[in-house]
């Protein structure tokens, strides 16, 4: 069982055993994994972590499941790259990108799924399942295939075609639901009580699933030489990732791996689905559900489960939440690709475009050490780029044709 003490309600703090539970019986608050931090502090240090595998499992002491060899696809420990060219464009002097386009199925979801399905196996659950906006579908299908588990994957019917194909290929039961993600999620919540022996990674084993996102904080701190950044920018769908990055930074200080420091945490949403950004802008505590309409489908959750907690983290750390249009998302994708050679999906465009806005308005400060989380691979959402991306010129296979095209591009005559 490692260092896990059990589950505790985030609202009333009642405690529960570490089983397939996700809501508090008394107040319906969400449950969260708690750890024996004193024991972790005693047993774990920077050297013992450095001796661990080059994956999320190097931080197993602060995760709710042991590494399960049967599930492992080699998730995490993705590069943290210094982004000086992008930083110069945005007027930031110390910018880094956490490049989670490099995970096995091309998004950060591999982190949460590896943890959720490892825990599911410990609990003896035989079937993997999820409600997905796309990336989770890819990741659950792949990890279930690796583990030899049956998988039921539920997606909105209008998902990007690539995400459908790259899920179906793993041989799962892929259910395309006529509705948006919030409809899919409601169906899965109902099904989860109907099928208690299934591990719905983001429903009945959600407390374990969400812990996987803490590795985004752990890795950044270790890759910065065991220092915390000043400010991070994180995309928001359900809000889980953002709250867990916060929890991860706090835990590192609690167990003595870093000097304590308040990291400012800012959030990024698409304006076509920005319930948390709207509540932030209005100074409101209530998150009004919306009907999503955006090319950033991986972030299109109109009724975000952890939205309120994400809002609270952003406010308490002195961050902000920005929202960007579809056009700005495409500009963000292109800016990142042109300056740093990283091709991100639409969620990455949301993060970079929001970072640009927050930097321009001075909320992200020039002198801060900033980390932006690039959470998904652009190959999955090529269709969002439309017809703008294509050849610079179409030419005959002759030297003359090339020279003419080159001159035309320069706006002059052939040399
Ligand atoms: C799911 C997802 C997110 C956000 O996840 P939440 O934890 O639900 O806020 C961010 N980026 C990508 C690419 C995703 O697929
Ligand atoms: Zn409670």
Coordinates of C-alpha atoms in Angstrom, one line a residue, residues 46 226-228 252-253 256-261:
X46 CA 16.4 13.5 -4.1
X226 CA 14.7 20.9 -7.3
X227 CA 13.4 24.4 -7.4
X228 CA 9.9 25.6 -7.9
X252 CA 7.2 18.5 -2.5
X253 CA 7.7 21.3 0.1
X256 CA 11.3 18.5 2.3
X257 CA 12.3 18.0 -1.4
X258 CA 12.1 21.7 -2.2
X259 CA 12.1 25.0 -0.3
X260 CA 8.5 26.1 0.3
X261 CA 7.3 28.8 -2.0

